Tab-separated table of C-alpha atoms in Angstrom:
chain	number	residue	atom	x	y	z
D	1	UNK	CA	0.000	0.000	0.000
D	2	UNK	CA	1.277	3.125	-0.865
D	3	UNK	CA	1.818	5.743	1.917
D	4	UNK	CA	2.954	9.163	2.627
D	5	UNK	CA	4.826	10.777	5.788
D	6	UNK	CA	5.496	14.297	6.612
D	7	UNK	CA	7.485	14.217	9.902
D	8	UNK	CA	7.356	17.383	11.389
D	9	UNK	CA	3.447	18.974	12.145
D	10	UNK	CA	4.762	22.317	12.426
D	11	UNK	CA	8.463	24.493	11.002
D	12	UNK	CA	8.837	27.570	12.492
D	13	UNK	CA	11.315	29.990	9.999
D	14	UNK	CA	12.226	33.464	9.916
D	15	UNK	CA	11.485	35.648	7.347
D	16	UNK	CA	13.926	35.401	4.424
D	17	UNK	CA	15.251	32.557	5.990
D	18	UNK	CA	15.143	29.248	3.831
D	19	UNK	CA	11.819	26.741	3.727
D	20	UNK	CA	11.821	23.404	3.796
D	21	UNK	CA	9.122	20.913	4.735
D	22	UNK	CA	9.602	17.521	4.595
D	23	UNK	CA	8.007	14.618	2.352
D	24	UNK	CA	8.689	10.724	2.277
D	25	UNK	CA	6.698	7.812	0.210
D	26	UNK	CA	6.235	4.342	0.217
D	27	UNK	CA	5.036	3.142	-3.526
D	28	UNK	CA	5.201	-0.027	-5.302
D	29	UNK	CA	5.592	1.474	-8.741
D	30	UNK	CA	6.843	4.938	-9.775
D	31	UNK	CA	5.514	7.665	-7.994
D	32	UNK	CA	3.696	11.025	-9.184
D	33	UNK	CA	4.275	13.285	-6.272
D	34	UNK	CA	2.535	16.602	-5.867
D	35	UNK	CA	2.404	19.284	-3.118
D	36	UNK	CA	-0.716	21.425	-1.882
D	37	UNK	CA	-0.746	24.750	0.074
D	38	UNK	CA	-3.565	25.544	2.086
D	39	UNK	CA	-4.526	28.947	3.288
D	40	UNK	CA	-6.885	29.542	6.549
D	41	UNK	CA	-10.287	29.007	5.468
D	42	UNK	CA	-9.544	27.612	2.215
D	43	UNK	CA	-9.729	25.051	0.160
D	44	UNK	CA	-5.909	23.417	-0.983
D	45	UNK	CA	-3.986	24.866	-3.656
D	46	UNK	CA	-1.911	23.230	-6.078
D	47	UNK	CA	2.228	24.085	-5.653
D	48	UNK	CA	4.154	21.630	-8.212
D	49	UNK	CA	4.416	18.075	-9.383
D	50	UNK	CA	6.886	15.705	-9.956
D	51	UNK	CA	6.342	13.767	-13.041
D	52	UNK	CA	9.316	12.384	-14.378
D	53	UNK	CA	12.301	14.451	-15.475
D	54	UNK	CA	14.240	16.129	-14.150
D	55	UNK	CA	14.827	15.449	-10.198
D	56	UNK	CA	14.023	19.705	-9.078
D	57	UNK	CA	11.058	20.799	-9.673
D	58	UNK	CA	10.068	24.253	-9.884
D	59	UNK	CA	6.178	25.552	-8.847
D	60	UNK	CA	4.583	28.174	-7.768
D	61	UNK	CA	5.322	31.109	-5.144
D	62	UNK	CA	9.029	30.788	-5.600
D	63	UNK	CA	8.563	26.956	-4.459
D	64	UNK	CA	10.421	23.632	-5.742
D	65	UNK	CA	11.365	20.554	-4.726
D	66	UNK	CA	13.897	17.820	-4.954
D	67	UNK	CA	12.603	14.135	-5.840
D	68	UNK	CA	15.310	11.630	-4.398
D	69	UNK	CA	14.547	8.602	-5.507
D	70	UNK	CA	17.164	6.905	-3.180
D	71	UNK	CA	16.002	8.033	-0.354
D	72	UNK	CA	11.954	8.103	-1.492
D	73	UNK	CA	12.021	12.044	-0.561
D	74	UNK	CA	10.017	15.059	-1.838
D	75	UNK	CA	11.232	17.524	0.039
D	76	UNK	CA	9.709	21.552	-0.552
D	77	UNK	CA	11.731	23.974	-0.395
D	78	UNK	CA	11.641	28.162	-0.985
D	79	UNK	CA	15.192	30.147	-0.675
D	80	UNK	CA	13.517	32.447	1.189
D	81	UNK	CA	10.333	32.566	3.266
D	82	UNK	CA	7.263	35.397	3.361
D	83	UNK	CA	5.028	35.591	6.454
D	84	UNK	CA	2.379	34.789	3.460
D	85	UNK	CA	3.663	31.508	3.274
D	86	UNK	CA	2.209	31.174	6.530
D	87	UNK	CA	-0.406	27.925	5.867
D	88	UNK	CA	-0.912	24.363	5.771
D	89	UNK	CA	1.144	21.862	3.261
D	90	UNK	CA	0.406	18.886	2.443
D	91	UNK	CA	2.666	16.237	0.307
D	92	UNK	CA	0.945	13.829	-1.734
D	93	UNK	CA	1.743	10.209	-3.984
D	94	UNK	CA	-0.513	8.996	-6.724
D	95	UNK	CA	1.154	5.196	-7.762
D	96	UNK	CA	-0.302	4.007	-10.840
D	97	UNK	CA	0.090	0.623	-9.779
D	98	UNK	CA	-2.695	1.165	-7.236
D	99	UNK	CA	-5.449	2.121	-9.467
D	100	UNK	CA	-3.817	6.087	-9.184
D	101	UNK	CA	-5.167	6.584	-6.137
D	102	UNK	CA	-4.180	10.018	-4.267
D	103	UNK	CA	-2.750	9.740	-1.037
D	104	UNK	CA	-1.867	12.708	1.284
D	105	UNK	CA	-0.247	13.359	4.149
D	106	UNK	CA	-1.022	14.376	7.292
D	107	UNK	CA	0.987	18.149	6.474
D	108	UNK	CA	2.594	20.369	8.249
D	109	UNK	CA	2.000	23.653	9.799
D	110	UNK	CA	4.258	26.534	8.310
D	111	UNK	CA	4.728	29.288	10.531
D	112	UNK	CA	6.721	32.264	8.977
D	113	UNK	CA	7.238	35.207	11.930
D	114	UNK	CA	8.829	38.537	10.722
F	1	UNK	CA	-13.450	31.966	-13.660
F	2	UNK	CA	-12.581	27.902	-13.353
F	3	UNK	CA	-13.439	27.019	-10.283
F	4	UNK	CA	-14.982	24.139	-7.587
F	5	UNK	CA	-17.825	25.517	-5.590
F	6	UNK	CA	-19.115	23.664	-2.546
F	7	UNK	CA	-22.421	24.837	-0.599
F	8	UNK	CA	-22.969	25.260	2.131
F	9	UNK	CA	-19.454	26.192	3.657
F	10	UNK	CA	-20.789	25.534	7.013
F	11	UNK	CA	-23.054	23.505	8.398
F	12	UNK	CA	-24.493	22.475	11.273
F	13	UNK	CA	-26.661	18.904	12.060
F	14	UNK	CA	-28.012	16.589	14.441
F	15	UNK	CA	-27.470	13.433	14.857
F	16	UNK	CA	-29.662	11.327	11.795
F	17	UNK	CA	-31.390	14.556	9.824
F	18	UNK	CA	-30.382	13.663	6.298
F	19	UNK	CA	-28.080	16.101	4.831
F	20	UNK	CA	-26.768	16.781	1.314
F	21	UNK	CA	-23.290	19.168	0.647
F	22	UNK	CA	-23.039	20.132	-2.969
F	23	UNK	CA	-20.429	20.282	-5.374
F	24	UNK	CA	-20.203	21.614	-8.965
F	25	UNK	CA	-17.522	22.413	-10.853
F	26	UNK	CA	-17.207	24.569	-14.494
F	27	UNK	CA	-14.181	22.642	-16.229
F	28	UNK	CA	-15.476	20.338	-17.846
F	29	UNK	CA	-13.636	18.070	-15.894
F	30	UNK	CA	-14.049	13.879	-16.306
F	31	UNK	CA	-12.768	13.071	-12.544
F	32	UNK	CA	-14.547	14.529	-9.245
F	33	UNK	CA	-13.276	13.691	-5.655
F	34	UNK	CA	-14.593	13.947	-1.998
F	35	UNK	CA	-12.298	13.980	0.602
F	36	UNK	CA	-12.557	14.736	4.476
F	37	UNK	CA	-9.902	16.432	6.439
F	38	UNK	CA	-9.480	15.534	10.216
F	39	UNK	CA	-6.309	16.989	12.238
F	40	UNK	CA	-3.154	14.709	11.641
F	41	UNK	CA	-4.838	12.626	9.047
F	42	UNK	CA	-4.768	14.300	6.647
F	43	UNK	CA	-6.995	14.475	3.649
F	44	UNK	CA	-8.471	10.894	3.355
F	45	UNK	CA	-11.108	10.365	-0.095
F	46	UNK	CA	-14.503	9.135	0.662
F	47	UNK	CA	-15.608	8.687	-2.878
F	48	UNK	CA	-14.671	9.590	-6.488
F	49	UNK	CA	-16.523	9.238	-10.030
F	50	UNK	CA	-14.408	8.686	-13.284
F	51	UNK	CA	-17.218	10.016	-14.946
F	52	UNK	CA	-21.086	10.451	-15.520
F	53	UNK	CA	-22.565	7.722	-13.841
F	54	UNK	CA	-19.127	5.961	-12.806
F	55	UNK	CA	-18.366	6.186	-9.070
F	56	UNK	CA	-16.584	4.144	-6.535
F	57	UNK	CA	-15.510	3.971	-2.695
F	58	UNK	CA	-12.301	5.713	-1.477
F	59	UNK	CA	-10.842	4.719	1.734
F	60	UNK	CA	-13.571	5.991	4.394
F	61	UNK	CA	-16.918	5.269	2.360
F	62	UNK	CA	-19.086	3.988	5.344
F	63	UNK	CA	-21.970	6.568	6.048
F	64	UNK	CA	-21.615	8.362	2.915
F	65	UNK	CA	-23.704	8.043	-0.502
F	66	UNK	CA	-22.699	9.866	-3.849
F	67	UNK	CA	-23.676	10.285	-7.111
F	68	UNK	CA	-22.728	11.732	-10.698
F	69	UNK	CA	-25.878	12.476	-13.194
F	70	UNK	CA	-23.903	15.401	-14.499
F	71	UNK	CA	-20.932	15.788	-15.380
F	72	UNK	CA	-20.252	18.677	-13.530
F	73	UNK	CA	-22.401	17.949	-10.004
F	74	UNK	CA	-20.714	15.357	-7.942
F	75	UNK	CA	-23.075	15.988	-4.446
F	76	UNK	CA	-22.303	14.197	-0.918
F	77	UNK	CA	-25.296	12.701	0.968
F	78	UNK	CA	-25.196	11.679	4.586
F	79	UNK	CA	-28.386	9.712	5.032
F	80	UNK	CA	-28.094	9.019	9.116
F	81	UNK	CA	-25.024	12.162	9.934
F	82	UNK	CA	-23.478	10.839	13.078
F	83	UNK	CA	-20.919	12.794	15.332
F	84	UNK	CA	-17.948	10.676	14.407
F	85	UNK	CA	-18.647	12.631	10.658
F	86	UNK	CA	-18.113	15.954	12.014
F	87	UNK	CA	-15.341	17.223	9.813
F	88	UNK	CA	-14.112	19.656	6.864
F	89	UNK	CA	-14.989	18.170	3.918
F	90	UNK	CA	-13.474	19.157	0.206
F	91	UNK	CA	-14.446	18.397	-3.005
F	92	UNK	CA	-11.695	18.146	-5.754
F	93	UNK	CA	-11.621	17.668	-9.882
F	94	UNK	CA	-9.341	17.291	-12.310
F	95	UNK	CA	-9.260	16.314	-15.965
F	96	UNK	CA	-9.232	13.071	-15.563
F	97	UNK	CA	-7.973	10.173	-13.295
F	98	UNK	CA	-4.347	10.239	-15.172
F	99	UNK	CA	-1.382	10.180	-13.052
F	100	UNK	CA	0.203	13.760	-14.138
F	101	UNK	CA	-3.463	15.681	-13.747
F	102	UNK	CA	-3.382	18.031	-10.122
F	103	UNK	CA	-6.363	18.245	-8.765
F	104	UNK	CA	-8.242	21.477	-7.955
F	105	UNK	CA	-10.121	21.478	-4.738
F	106	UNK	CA	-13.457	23.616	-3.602
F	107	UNK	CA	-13.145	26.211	-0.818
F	108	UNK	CA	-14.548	23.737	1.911
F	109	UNK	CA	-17.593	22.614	3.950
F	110	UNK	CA	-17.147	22.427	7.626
F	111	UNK	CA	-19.692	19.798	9.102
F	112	UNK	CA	-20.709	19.384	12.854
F	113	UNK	CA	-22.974	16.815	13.866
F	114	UNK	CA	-23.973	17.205	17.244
């Protein structure tokens, strides 16, 4: 069964400081990975995907992240963090070899002070 | 303006009062979701439809009916609400049920069965 972990519930980061949030999977085929942003009160947002290609993957908001396929990571990551991108992630797998379902993770809390 | 509408954004139930959340979406999209989003879990999909009259269980299906007579209307019926179904519930599309499509998620509907 295909799974998805996102270690840390909440990152705390200065502003301007670098992002990252973590993002491991469990598949049994090749993974389509995909992160989500969700604001308060809103419904989730889509950031990037990962595909197949090239291994960094560039989104939206200044985001990207690095598929390591080693060590089954997704990590996102922004250079530099904005008290906007204050909000909820969430990581997420879709394995083709299990019918494409969507899994997600449980996210984690972003907390950007100034 | 593409988008995934949801009504009502909140609502609040007793305990066996039939209820029905809508969801409708302008993209001509193929594949609709419903998911529900509890604290830690995640998002976890309840049902989905591959299309007009095509639907089948996610991972948390008990208590929940749906069904797809349009192709944009996917709506969520809770024939007997119980407490244990008090939750934020989302409804997502996307163009179809291939591995590279993101899916685009209404604003919400937070539930409380008391």
């Amino acid at each position: 069964a295909q799974s998805v972990a996102q270690p840390e519930d909440q990152v705390n980061v200065a502003e301007g400081n670098p992002l990252t949030v973590k993002c491991t999977y469990s598949v049994s085929g090749n993974p389509y990975l995909f992160w989500y942003v969700q604001y308060p009160n809103r419904g989730l947002q889509f950031l990037l995907k990962y595909i197949t290609g090239d291994n960094l993957v560039k989104g939206s908001y200044g985001f990207e992240a690095e598929f390591n396929k080693s060590q089954t990571s997704f990590h996102l990551k922004k250079p530099s963090a904005l008290v906007s991108d204050s909000a909820l992630y969430f990581c997420a797998v879709r394995d083709a070899a299990a019918g494409n379902k969507l899994t997600f993770g449980g996210g984690t809390r972003v907390l950007v002070k100034p | 303006e593409a988008q995934v509408t949801q009504n009502p954004r909140y609502l609040i139930t007793v305990t066996g009062k039939k209820l029905t959340v809508t969801c409708s979406q302008n993209m001509n999209h193929e594949y609709m979701s419903w998911y529900r989003q509890d604290p830690g879990l995640g998002l976890r999909q309840i049902y989905y439809s591959m299309n007009v009259e095509v639907t089948d269980k996610g991972d948390v299906p008990e208590g929940y009916k749906v069904s797809r007579k349009e192709k944009r209307n996917f709506p969520l019926i809770l024939e007997s609400p119980s407490p244990n179904q008090t939750s934020l519930y989302f409804c997502a599309s996307s163009l179809s049920l291939g591995q590279s499509y993101e899916q685009y998620f209404g604003p919400g509907t937070r539930l409380t069965v008391t």
